CSV table of C-alpha atoms and ligand atoms in Angstrom, one decimal:
chain,number,residue,atom,x,y,z
K,1,MET,CA,-3.9,-28.1,24.8
K,2,ARG,CA,-6.6,-28.7,27.5
K,3,TYR,CA,-7.0,-27.5,31.0
K,4,VAL,CA,-8.4,-29.2,34.2
K,5,SER,CA,-9.7,-27.8,37.2
K,6,THR,CA,-6.8,-29.1,40.5
K,7,ARG,CA,-11.1,-29.6,41.8
K,8,ASP,CA,-13.1,-31.5,39.3
K,9,LEU,CA,-13.5,-35.3,40.0
K,10,ASP,CA,-14.8,-35.7,36.7
K,11,GLY,CA,-11.7,-34.1,35.3
K,12,GLN,CA,-14.0,-32.3,33.0
K,13,SER,CA,-11.6,-29.9,30.8
K,14,ALA,CA,-11.7,-26.8,29.3
K,15,SER,CA,-10.4,-24.6,26.3
K,16,PHE,CA,-7.3,-22.1,26.9
K,17,SER,CA,-10.3,-19.4,25.6
K,18,ASP,CA,-12.4,-20.5,27.3
K,19,ILE,CA,-10.2,-20.6,30.9
K,20,LEU,CA,-8.7,-17.2,30.0
K,21,LEU,CA,-11.9,-14.6,30.9
K,22,THR,CA,-13.1,-17.3,33.9
K,23,GLY,CA,-10.4,-17.1,36.5
K,24,LEU,CA,-11.9,-19.6,39.2
K,25,ALA,CA,-12.4,-22.9,37.7
K,26,PRO,CA,-16.5,-23.1,38.4
K,27,ASP,CA,-15.9,-25.3,41.8
K,28,GLY,CA,-13.3,-23.3,42.9
K,29,GLY,CA,-10.1,-24.9,41.7
K,30,LEU,CA,-7.3,-23.4,39.9
K,31,PHE,CA,-7.1,-24.6,36.4
K,32,LEU,CA,-3.7,-25.6,35.0
K,33,PRO,CA,-3.0,-28.0,31.8
K,34,GLU,CA,-3.9,-31.8,31.5
K,35,HIS,CA,-0.3,-31.7,31.3
K,36,TYR,CA,3.5,-30.4,30.7
K,37,PRO,CA,4.9,-29.9,27.4
K,38,GLN,CA,8.9,-31.6,27.5
K,39,VAL,CA,11.0,-29.1,25.9
K,40,ASP,CA,15.0,-30.9,25.5
K,41,SER,CA,18.3,-29.7,25.0
K,42,ALA,CA,17.8,-29.5,21.2
K,43,THR,CA,14.4,-27.3,21.4
K,44,LEU,CA,16.7,-24.7,24.1
K,45,ALA,CA,19.1,-24.3,21.3
K,46,ARG,CA,16.8,-23.7,18.8
K,47,TRP,CA,14.9,-21.0,20.8
K,48,ARG,CA,18.6,-19.5,22.1
K,49,ARG,CA,18.4,-18.9,18.2
K,50,VAL,CA,14.9,-17.4,18.3
K,51,LEU,CA,16.1,-15.2,21.3
K,52,ASP,CA,19.2,-14.3,20.0
K,53,GLU,CA,17.6,-13.4,15.7
K,54,ASP,CA,14.1,-12.4,16.5
K,55,GLY,CA,13.9,-10.9,20.4
K,56,TYR,CA,11.7,-11.9,23.3
K,57,ALA,CA,8.2,-12.1,22.2
K,58,ALA,CA,9.5,-14.4,19.0
K,59,LEU,CA,10.4,-16.7,22.0
K,60,GLY,CA,7.1,-16.0,23.6
K,61,THR,CA,5.7,-17.0,21.0
K,62,GLU,CA,7.4,-20.2,20.5
K,63,ILE,CA,6.4,-20.8,24.9
K,64,LEU,CA,2.9,-19.8,24.4
K,65,SER,CA,2.4,-22.0,21.2
K,66,LEU,CA,2.3,-25.1,23.5
K,67,TYR,CA,-0.1,-23.8,26.0
K,68,ILE,CA,-2.6,-22.0,23.5
K,69,ASP,CA,-3.9,-23.9,20.2
K,70,ASP,CA,-7.1,-22.3,20.1
K,71,ILE,CA,-5.7,-18.7,18.6
K,72,PRO,CA,-3.6,-19.3,15.6
K,73,THR,CA,-0.1,-18.8,15.7
K,74,ASP,CA,0.1,-15.5,13.5
K,75,ASP,CA,-2.7,-13.5,15.7
K,76,LEU,CA,-0.6,-15.5,18.8
K,77,ARG,CA,2.6,-13.6,17.4
K,78,GLY,CA,0.3,-10.3,17.1
K,79,ILE,CA,-0.2,-10.6,20.7
K,80,CYS,CA,2.8,-10.9,22.0
K,81,GLU,CA,4.8,-8.6,20.2
K,82,ARG,CA,1.9,-5.7,21.8
K,83,ALA,CA,2.5,-7.2,25.0
K,84,TRP,CA,6.4,-7.7,24.5
K,85,ASN,CA,8.9,-4.4,23.1
K,86,GLY,CA,10.7,-1.7,23.4
K,87,GLU,CA,8.0,0.6,23.6
K,88,VAL,CA,5.9,-0.6,26.2
K,89,PHE,CA,9.3,-2.2,28.4
K,90,ALA,CA,12.7,0.3,28.5
K,91,THR,CA,14.7,-1.7,26.6
K,92,ASP,CA,14.2,-4.3,23.2
K,93,GLU,CA,15.5,-7.2,25.3
K,94,VAL,CA,12.3,-6.8,27.5
K,95,VAL,CA,14.6,-9.0,29.6
K,96,ARG,CA,18.0,-8.1,30.5
K,97,VAL,CA,20.4,-10.0,32.6
K,98,SER,CA,23.1,-8.5,34.8
K,99,LYS,CA,25.5,-9.8,37.0
K,100,LEU,CA,26.1,-8.8,41.0
K,101,PRO,CA,29.1,-7.0,41.8
K,102,GLU,CA,30.2,-9.3,44.6
K,103,SER,CA,29.9,-12.3,42.7
K,104,SER,CA,32.6,-15.0,42.3
K,105,ASP,CA,33.2,-16.8,38.7
K,106,GLU,CA,33.2,-19.8,40.4
K,107,ASN,CA,30.3,-21.1,40.4
K,108,GLY,CA,28.8,-18.7,37.6
K,109,GLY,CA,27.8,-16.0,40.6
K,110,ILE,CA,24.6,-14.6,41.4
K,111,TRP,CA,22.9,-12.6,39.1
K,112,LEU,CA,19.8,-10.1,38.5
K,113,ALA,CA,16.7,-10.8,35.8
K,114,HIS,CA,15.4,-7.3,35.7
K,115,LEU,CA,11.8,-8.3,34.8
K,116,SER,CA,10.8,-4.8,36.3
K,117,ASP,CA,11.5,-2.1,33.1
K,118,GLY,CA,8.0,-1.7,32.2
K,119,PRO,CA,5.6,0.1,32.5
K,120,THR,CA,4.3,0.5,36.5
K,121,ALA,CA,8.1,-0.9,37.5
K,122,ALA,CA,6.9,-4.1,38.2
K,123,PHE,CA,7.1,-7.5,37.5
K,124,LYS,CA,3.9,-8.2,37.4
K,125,ASP,CA,3.7,-6.0,33.9
K,126,MET,CA,5.4,-8.9,32.2
K,127,ALA,CA,2.2,-10.9,32.9
K,128,MET,CA,-0.5,-8.0,32.6
K,129,GLN,CA,0.3,-6.5,29.5
K,130,LEU,CA,0.1,-10.0,27.2
K,131,LEU,CA,-3.4,-10.4,29.5
K,132,GLY,CA,-4.5,-7.2,28.3
K,133,GLN,CA,-3.9,-8.3,24.2
K,134,LEU,CA,-5.4,-11.5,25.2
K,135,PHE,CA,-8.0,-9.8,27.0
K,136,GLU,CA,-9.0,-7.4,23.9
K,137,TYR,CA,-8.6,-10.5,20.9
K,138,GLU,CA,-11.0,-12.9,22.8
K,139,LEU,CA,-12.8,-9.9,23.5
K,140,ALA,CA,-13.3,-9.3,20.3
K,141,ARG,CA,-13.2,-12.7,18.8
K,142,ARG,CA,-16.4,-13.1,21.0
K,143,GLY,CA,-17.8,-10.0,20.4
K,144,THR,CA,-18.4,-8.8,23.9
K,145,THR,CA,-17.4,-6.6,27.1
K,146,MET,CA,-16.0,-6.6,29.7
K,147,THR,CA,-16.3,-5.0,33.2
K,148,ILE,CA,-12.7,-5.6,34.9
K,149,LEU,CA,-13.3,-4.8,39.0
K,150,GLY,CA,-10.5,-5.2,41.4
K,151,ALA,CA,-8.6,-4.5,44.2
K,152,THR,CA,-5.0,-3.3,44.9
K,153,SER,CA,-2.0,-2.8,47.9
K,154,GLY,CA,-0.1,-1.3,45.5
K,155,ASP,CA,1.4,-2.8,42.3
K,156,THR,CA,-1.2,-5.9,41.2
K,157,GLY,CA,-3.4,-2.0,40.5
K,158,SER,CA,-1.4,-0.2,38.3
K,159,ALA,CA,-0.1,-3.2,36.4
K,160,ALA,CA,-3.6,-4.0,35.3
K,161,GLU,CA,-4.7,-0.2,34.3
K,162,HIS,CA,-1.5,0.4,32.9
K,163,ALA,CA,-2.3,-3.0,30.6
K,164,MET,CA,-5.8,-2.8,30.1
K,165,LEU,CA,-5.8,0.9,29.1
K,166,GLY,CA,-6.7,1.3,25.4
K,167,ARG,CA,-7.5,-1.9,25.4
K,168,GLU,CA,-11.0,-2.1,23.3
K,169,GLY,CA,-14.3,-3.1,25.1
K,170,ILE,CA,-12.7,-3.2,28.9
K,171,ASP,CA,-13.1,-1.0,31.3
K,172,VAL,CA,-11.5,-1.0,35.1
K,173,PHE,CA,-12.6,0.0,38.2
K,174,MET,CA,-10.2,-0.3,40.8
K,175,LEU,CA,-10.2,-0.1,44.4
K,176,THR,CA,-6.8,1.0,47.0
K,177,PRO,CA,-7.4,1.5,50.1
K,178,ALA,CA,-7.1,5.6,50.6
K,179,GLY,CA,-3.8,6.8,51.3
K,180,ARG,CA,-2.1,3.6,52.1
K,181,MET,CA,-0.3,3.6,49.1
K,182,THR,CA,3.4,5.1,48.7
K,183,PRO,CA,3.4,7.7,46.9
K,184,PHE,CA,4.5,6.7,43.6
K,185,GLN,CA,1.9,3.7,43.4
K,186,GLN,CA,-0.8,6.6,44.0
K,187,ALA,CA,0.9,8.3,41.3
K,188,GLN,CA,0.9,5.7,38.1
K,189,MET,CA,-2.5,5.3,39.0
K,190,PHE,CA,-4.0,8.0,39.9
K,191,SER,CA,-2.2,10.1,36.8
K,192,ILE,CA,-4.2,8.1,34.6
K,193,ASP,CA,-7.0,10.0,33.2
K,194,ASP,CA,-9.7,8.1,30.9
K,195,PRO,CA,-12.7,7.4,30.9
K,196,HIS,CA,-12.6,3.6,31.0
K,197,ILE,CA,-10.1,3.5,34.3
K,198,HIS,CA,-11.9,4.6,37.5
K,199,ASN,CA,-9.4,4.6,40.6
K,200,ILE,CA,-11.4,4.3,43.6
K,201,ALA,CA,-10.3,5.0,47.1
K,202,VAL,CA,-11.9,3.3,50.2
K,203,ALA,CA,-12.3,4.2,53.7
K,204,GLY,CA,-10.9,1.1,55.2
K,205,VAL,CA,-7.5,-1.4,54.7
K,206,PHE,CA,-7.2,-3.5,51.4
K,207,ASP,CA,-8.8,-6.3,53.3
K,208,ASP,CA,-12.2,-4.1,53.4
K,209,CYS,CA,-11.5,-3.5,49.6
K,210,GLN,CA,-11.1,-7.2,48.5
K,211,ASP,CA,-14.2,-7.6,50.3
K,212,LEU,CA,-16.2,-5.2,48.5
K,213,VAL,CA,-15.6,-7.0,45.4
K,214,LYS,CA,-16.4,-11.0,47.0
K,215,ALA,CA,-20.3,-8.7,47.6
K,216,VAL,CA,-20.6,-7.2,44.8
K,217,ASN,CA,-19.0,-10.2,42.7
K,218,GLY,CA,-21.7,-12.3,44.9
K,219,ASP,CA,-24.5,-10.9,43.7
K,220,ALA,CA,-24.9,-12.9,40.3
K,221,GLU,CA,-27.0,-10.7,38.6
K,222,PHE,CA,-25.6,-7.3,39.4
K,223,LYS,CA,-22.4,-9.6,38.0
K,224,GLN,CA,-23.9,-10.8,34.9
K,225,ARG,CA,-25.8,-7.3,34.0
K,226,HIS,CA,-22.0,-5.6,34.2
K,227,ARG,CA,-20.4,-8.4,32.8
K,228,LEU,CA,-17.4,-8.6,35.4
K,229,GLY,CA,-14.4,-10.4,35.4
K,230,ALA,CA,-10.5,-10.2,36.8
K,231,VAL,CA,-7.5,-10.0,36.7
K,232,ASN,CA,-5.8,-11.7,39.7
K,233,SER,CA,-2.9,-13.8,40.2
K,234,ILE,CA,-4.8,-16.6,39.5
K,235,ASN,CA,-5.2,-16.1,36.0
K,236,TRP,CA,-4.0,-19.1,34.2
K,237,ALA,CA,-2.9,-16.7,31.5
K,238,ARG,CA,-1.0,-14.8,33.5
K,239,LEU,CA,1.4,-17.9,34.9
K,240,VAL,CA,2.4,-19.0,31.6
K,241,ALA,CA,3.6,-15.8,30.1
K,242,GLN,CA,5.2,-15.8,33.6
K,243,VAL,CA,7.1,-19.2,32.3
K,244,VAL,CA,8.5,-17.0,29.0
K,245,TYR,CA,10.8,-15.3,31.6
K,246,TYR,CA,12.2,-17.9,33.0
K,247,PHE,CA,13.3,-19.0,30.2
K,248,ALA,CA,14.6,-15.9,28.4
K,249,ALA,CA,16.6,-15.2,31.9
K,250,TRP,CA,18.3,-18.9,31.8
K,251,LEU,CA,18.8,-18.5,28.1
K,252,ARG,CA,20.4,-14.9,28.7
K,253,VAL,CA,22.5,-15.6,31.8
K,254,THR,CA,24.0,-19.2,29.7
K,255,SER,CA,24.9,-17.4,27.0
K,256,ALA,CA,27.0,-15.0,29.1
K,257,LEU,CA,28.9,-17.8,30.4
K,258,GLY,CA,29.2,-19.0,27.8
K,259,SER,CA,30.9,-22.2,28.4
K,260,ASP,CA,30.2,-25.0,25.9
K,261,ASP,CA,27.5,-27.2,28.0
K,262,ARG,CA,25.4,-23.9,27.8
K,263,ASP,CA,22.5,-25.5,26.5
K,264,THR,CA,22.3,-28.0,29.8
K,265,ARG,CA,23.8,-26.0,32.3
K,266,GLN,CA,21.8,-26.1,35.7
K,267,VAL,CA,21.2,-22.9,36.6
K,268,SER,CA,19.0,-22.0,40.2
K,269,PHE,CA,16.1,-19.3,40.4
K,270,ALA,CA,15.5,-17.4,43.5
K,271,VAL,CA,12.3,-16.1,43.7
K,272,PRO,CA,10.2,-13.0,46.4
K,273,THR,CA,7.3,-14.6,47.1
K,274,GLY,CA,4.0,-13.7,47.6
K,275,ASN,CA,1.1,-15.6,46.0
K,276,PHE,CA,3.3,-18.3,44.8
K,277,GLY,CA,2.4,-16.2,41.0
K,278,ASN,CA,6.1,-16.0,39.9
K,279,ILE,CA,7.8,-19.1,41.8
K,280,CYS,CA,5.0,-21.1,40.1
K,281,ALA,CA,5.4,-20.4,36.7
K,282,GLY,CA,9.0,-21.2,37.6
K,283,HIS,CA,7.9,-24.6,38.8
K,284,ILE,CA,6.4,-25.1,35.0
K,285,ALA,CA,9.4,-24.0,34.0
K,286,ARG,CA,11.1,-26.2,35.2
K,287,GLN,CA,8.3,-29.3,35.1
K,288,MET,CA,9.2,-28.9,31.3
K,289,GLY,CA,12.3,-29.4,31.7
K,290,LEU,CA,14.2,-26.3,32.2
K,291,PRO,CA,17.3,-26.8,33.6
K,292,ILE,CA,17.1,-25.8,36.6
K,293,LYS,CA,18.5,-26.9,39.9
K,294,HIS,CA,16.9,-25.0,42.9
K,295,LEU,CA,14.2,-22.6,42.9
K,296,VAL,CA,14.8,-20.5,46.3
K,297,LEU,CA,11.6,-19.6,47.7
K,298,ALA,CA,12.2,-15.7,49.5
K,299,THR,CA,9.4,-14.9,52.0
K,300,ASN,CA,9.1,-11.3,53.9
K,301,GLU,CA,8.5,-11.1,57.9
K,302,ASN,CA,5.0,-12.9,56.2
K,303,ASP,CA,6.1,-16.6,55.7
K,304,VAL,CA,3.5,-18.7,55.6
K,305,LEU,CA,4.9,-20.1,52.6
K,306,ASP,CA,8.1,-20.6,53.9
K,307,GLU,CA,6.3,-22.4,56.8
K,308,PHE,CA,5.1,-25.0,54.4
K,309,PHE,CA,8.3,-25.9,52.7
K,310,ARG,CA,10.7,-26.0,56.3
K,311,THR,CA,8.0,-28.3,58.3
K,312,GLY,CA,5.2,-29.2,55.6
K,313,VAL,CA,2.4,-27.1,57.8
K,314,TYR,CA,0.9,-25.0,55.5
K,315,ARG,CA,-1.4,-22.6,57.6
K,316,VAL,CA,-3.2,-19.4,56.8
K,317,ARG,CA,-2.9,-16.4,58.7
K,318,ALA,CA,-5.8,-14.3,59.9
K,319,SER,CA,-5.3,-10.3,58.4
K,320,SER,CA,-4.8,-9.5,61.6
K,321,GLU,CA,-1.4,-12.2,61.8
K,322,THR,CA,-0.4,-10.4,58.8
K,323,ALA,CA,2.4,-7.8,59.1
K,324,GLN,CA,3.0,-4.7,57.7
K,325,THR,CA,6.5,-4.8,56.2
K,326,SER,CA,8.7,-2.7,54.0
K,327,SER,CA,8.0,-5.7,51.6
K,328,PRO,CA,4.8,-5.1,51.3
K,329,SER,CA,3.4,-6.8,48.1
K,330,MET,CA,5.1,-10.0,50.1
K,331,ASP,CA,2.2,-8.8,52.8
K,332,ILE,CA,0.1,-12.0,52.0
K,333,SER,CA,-2.0,-13.9,54.7
K,334,LYS,CA,-2.6,-16.8,52.0
K,335,ALA,CA,-1.0,-17.4,49.1
K,336,SER,CA,-3.5,-17.6,46.5
K,337,ASN,CA,-1.6,-19.8,43.5
K,338,PHE,CA,-0.2,-22.5,45.9
K,339,GLU,CA,-2.7,-24.8,45.1
K,340,ARG,CA,-1.3,-25.0,41.6
K,341,PHE,CA,1.9,-26.8,43.3
K,342,VAL,CA,0.4,-28.6,46.3
K,343,PHE,CA,-1.9,-30.5,43.1
K,344,ASP,CA,1.4,-32.0,41.6
K,345,LEU,CA,2.9,-32.3,44.4
K,346,LEU,CA,0.0,-34.8,45.1
K,347,GLY,CA,0.2,-36.8,42.0
K,348,ARG,CA,-2.5,-34.5,40.6
K,349,ASP,CA,-5.1,-37.0,42.4
K,350,VAL,CA,-8.3,-34.7,43.1
K,351,ALA,CA,-9.8,-36.7,46.3
K,352,ARG,CA,-6.5,-35.8,48.4
K,353,LEU,CA,-5.9,-31.5,46.7
K,354,ARG,CA,-10.3,-32.0,48.4
K,355,LYS,CA,-9.5,-33.2,51.4
K,356,ARG,CA,-6.1,-30.3,52.4
K,357,PHE,CA,-7.9,-27.2,50.4
K,358,VAL,CA,-11.7,-27.9,50.5
K,359,ASP,CA,-12.2,-29.6,54.3
K,360,GLN,CA,-9.2,-29.0,56.4
K,361,LEU,CA,-8.3,-25.7,55.0
K,362,GLY,CA,-11.7,-25.1,55.4
K,363,ASN,CA,-12.0,-26.0,58.1
K,364,GLU,CA,-9.6,-25.7,60.3
K,365,GLY,CA,-7.7,-23.3,58.2
K,366,GLU,CA,-4.8,-25.4,58.2
K,367,PHE,CA,-3.1,-29.0,57.0
K,368,ASP,CA,-0.2,-30.6,57.5
K,369,LEU,CA,1.6,-32.9,54.5
K,370,SER,CA,4.7,-33.5,56.9
K,371,MET,CA,4.2,-37.2,57.2
K,372,THR,CA,3.3,-37.8,53.4
K,373,PRO,CA,5.6,-39.3,51.3
K,374,GLU,CA,5.9,-36.8,48.8
K,375,PHE,CA,6.7,-34.0,51.6
K,376,ALA,CA,9.9,-36.4,52.2
K,377,THR,CA,11.0,-36.1,49.3
K,378,LEU,CA,9.9,-32.5,47.7
K,379,GLY,CA,13.3,-30.8,47.7
K,380,GLU,CA,14.7,-33.6,45.4
K,381,ARG,CA,11.4,-33.7,42.8
K,382,PHE,CA,11.0,-30.2,43.3
K,383,GLY,CA,13.7,-28.3,43.5
K,384,PHE,CA,12.6,-26.1,46.2
K,385,LEU,CA,14.3,-24.5,49.0
K,386,SER,CA,13.3,-21.5,51.5
K,387,GLY,CA,13.9,-18.8,53.6
K,388,SER,CA,13.3,-15.9,55.1
K,389,SER,CA,14.4,-12.1,55.6
K,390,ASN,CA,13.0,-9.8,57.8
K,391,HIS,CA,13.3,-5.6,57.7
K,392,ALA,CA,17.0,-6.0,59.2
K,393,ASP,CA,18.5,-8.2,56.5
K,394,ARG,CA,16.7,-6.4,53.4
K,395,VAL,CA,18.3,-2.7,54.5
K,396,MET,CA,21.5,-4.3,55.1
K,397,THR,CA,21.6,-5.7,51.8
K,398,MET,CA,20.3,-2.8,50.1
K,399,ARG,CA,23.1,-1.1,51.6
K,400,GLY,CA,25.7,-3.5,51.3
K,401,LEU,CA,24.6,-3.5,47.3
K,402,HIS,CA,24.5,0.1,47.3
K,403,ALA,CA,28.0,0.6,48.6
K,404,ASP,CA,29.1,-1.8,45.9
K,405,GLY,CA,27.3,0.7,42.6
K,406,VAL,CA,23.7,-1.2,42.8
K,407,LEU,CA,20.3,-0.2,43.7
K,408,VAL,CA,17.8,-3.2,44.3
K,409,ASP,CA,13.8,-2.1,45.7
K,410,PRO,CA,13.5,-4.0,48.6
K,411,HIS,CA,11.4,-6.8,47.7
K,412,THR,CA,14.6,-8.1,45.2
K,413,ALA,CA,16.6,-7.7,48.5
K,414,ASP,CA,14.8,-10.1,50.6
K,415,GLY,CA,15.4,-12.7,46.8
K,416,ILE,CA,18.9,-11.8,47.3
K,417,THR,CA,19.2,-11.7,50.9
K,418,VAL,CA,17.9,-15.5,51.2
K,419,ALA,CA,19.4,-16.6,47.5
K,420,ARG,CA,22.9,-15.9,49.2
K,421,ASP,CA,22.2,-18.2,52.3
K,422,PHE,CA,22.4,-21.0,49.9
K,423,ARG,CA,25.3,-20.0,48.2
K,424,ALA,CA,24.8,-22.6,44.9
K,425,GLU,CA,27.8,-24.1,43.1
K,426,GLU,CA,25.2,-23.5,39.9
K,427,PRO,CA,24.8,-19.6,38.7
K,428,MET,CA,22.4,-18.1,41.1
K,429,ILE,CA,19.1,-15.8,39.2
K,430,VAL,CA,17.6,-13.7,41.8
K,431,LEU,CA,14.3,-12.2,39.4
K,432,GLU,CA,13.7,-8.6,40.1
K,433,THR,CA,10.3,-7.1,41.0
K,434,ALA,CA,10.4,-4.0,41.0
K,435,LEU,CA,12.8,-1.1,40.9
K,436,PRO,CA,13.5,0.7,43.8
K,437,VAL,CA,11.6,4.2,43.1
K,438,LYS,CA,8.0,2.5,43.6
K,439,PHE,CA,9.9,2.0,47.7
K,440,ALA,CA,11.4,5.7,47.8
K,441,GLU,CA,11.1,5.3,51.6
K,442,THR,CA,12.7,1.9,52.2
K,443,VAL,CA,15.8,2.9,50.0
K,444,VAL,CA,16.0,6.6,51.5
K,445,GLU,CA,16.2,4.6,55.2
K,446,ALA,CA,18.8,1.8,54.0
K,447,THR,CA,21.1,3.9,51.7
K,448,GLY,CA,20.3,7.7,52.5
K,449,VAL,CA,19.4,8.6,49.1
K,450,GLU,CA,16.8,9.1,46.7
K,451,PRO,CA,16.3,6.4,44.3
K,452,GLU,CA,17.1,8.3,40.9
K,453,VAL,CA,13.1,8.5,38.7
K,454,PRO,CA,13.7,7.0,35.2
K,455,GLN,CA,13.1,9.3,32.9
K,456,ARG,CA,10.0,7.3,31.3
K,457,PHE,CA,8.4,8.8,35.3
K,458,ALA,CA,9.3,12.0,34.9
K,459,GLY,CA,7.2,14.5,36.0
K,460,LEU,CA,4.4,11.5,37.6
K,461,LEU,CA,4.3,12.7,41.2
K,462,GLU,CA,3.4,16.3,40.2
K,463,ALA,CA,0.6,14.9,38.3
K,464,ASP,CA,-3.2,16.0,38.3
K,465,ARG,CA,-5.1,13.2,40.4
K,466,HIS,CA,-7.6,11.3,39.0
K,467,VAL,CA,-9.9,9.4,41.9
K,468,ASP,CA,-12.5,9.1,43.4
K,469,ASP,CA,-13.3,8.3,47.4
K,470,LEU,CA,-16.2,5.9,48.4
K,471,PRO,CA,-17.0,4.3,52.0
K,472,ASN,CA,-16.7,1.2,52.5
K,473,ASP,CA,-19.9,0.1,51.4
K,474,ALA,CA,-20.8,-2.5,48.7
K,475,ALA,CA,-24.4,-0.9,47.2
K,476,ALA,CA,-22.5,2.6,46.9
K,477,LEU,CA,-19.8,0.8,44.7
K,478,LYS,CA,-22.9,-0.9,42.7
K,479,GLU,CA,-24.1,2.2,42.7
K,480,TYR,CA,-21.2,4.2,41.1
K,481,ILE,CA,-20.3,0.6,38.5
K,482,ALA,CA,-23.8,0.8,37.3
K,483,ALA,CA,-23.6,5.0,36.7
K,484,ARG,CA,-20.5,4.0,34.4
K,485,VAL,CA,-20.9,0.9,32.3
O,1,LIG,C1,3.4,-9.1,43.6
O,1,LIG,C2,4.6,-9.1,43.6
O,1,LIG,C3,5.8,-10.2,44.4
O,1,LIG,C4,5.1,-11.4,44.9
O,1,LIG,O1,4.6,-11.9,43.4
O,1,LIG,P1,3.4,-13.2,43.9
O,1,LIG,O2,3.4,-13.8,42.8
O,1,LIG,O3,3.3,-12.5,44.6
O,1,LIG,O4,4.6,-14.0,44.5
O,1,LIG,C5,7.0,-9.5,45.1
O,1,LIG,N1,7.5,-8.5,44.7
O,1,LIG,C6,6.8,-7.4,44.2
O,1,LIG,C7,7.5,-6.1,44.1
O,1,LIG,C8,5.5,-7.3,43.6
O,1,LIG,O5,4.4,-6.7,43.1
């Protein structure tokens, strides 16, 4: 399999291991495979046996080997087994599914796919654990090392640190906005005591942290000398890792429903969305032939993406226009993975893509596809539906479910809220993206009870903190990094 950039007019291609460590394409575009491998119902039937008999990592190996042909399959199997197992995740199943109690049986009901049983209790572990194993493997193969510099508002940073912890040849420098993450998110990062993991609290907000990362990366000499790399959500390996759980969730729900037509049964997915990363993997799974009827995109008050799917206008927000909400991991002003979907929507026409993303977005901060034939047929061809949720909605959803004995986090509540609006005829799988314990304040507001702290996080909030304070200053950050790697 070869990979192309969404912005490359020459259509040059690269291999998986070349794009693994680079992230963004040199032309500023995002990498996508030249085509999506197709699976039919016979393959799905075989994968059902693979998942049942050999487990999640074995299914992952099957799917990943369609996209990765420059890592020997035996090595890839080892990578998947080390990333996805019952020691890293809370269950041997890795991704459980459960049915919501309210669901009627007629249409198959509303299900949760539990993506947050990993080390940091958010779905980002699903992809980040694989990335850690892939990076370690590829760096060793090339005989080199890497310094990961990132900024986080919460979930990404802790997932990255826990995935890179102990991986040979990797140092992590993670910037956080001082005092702005939830107590649990802070504890997850700052409790790590390891010479290769560096937590930095910047006197500023998340945007300042991101600007610092950009400024340091803008110094080409520094970047090269310290072999700076990233783990951001536009990395293709993260997406392909996420494709696996769409297949696993579909297999588990259709098995549980037990109908004769299970290998062709259509289900829909509802996905709480920020950067369009999670749901982009659903788009890819659907393009591969997984029987997905609808992909229901759910935003919070920051409804950039809902607006696009309703109106055809994609308008990036200024950070001053980006609301701080009670589902903070979806507080985005621009969806970094969205370009991939638009590339497919526009028939992979690089010139048209560039006109929208480079010219119009660059100059005007928005583009409008409402008058294009592609937008007119978008829902039908790509299955997307969209909606948004707000604080009152998510609190109501959490409160109602809690009365029925189910506790969900605010982001998952956004997904459920929007999914219910489209009460579909087919089974609906909502992707659970975090455990309630990560967002205790909102859980208490909604339900009046403190979320349970899973056994594996006991004592975390009391652990010693390992974090250094830095001013909002690129020179100080460079000095800090240079003194440590
Ligand atoms: C990152 C995150 C999201 C949004 O995922 P995207 O891939 O950015 O769309 C939703 N919920 C939680 C809990 C997250 O951490």
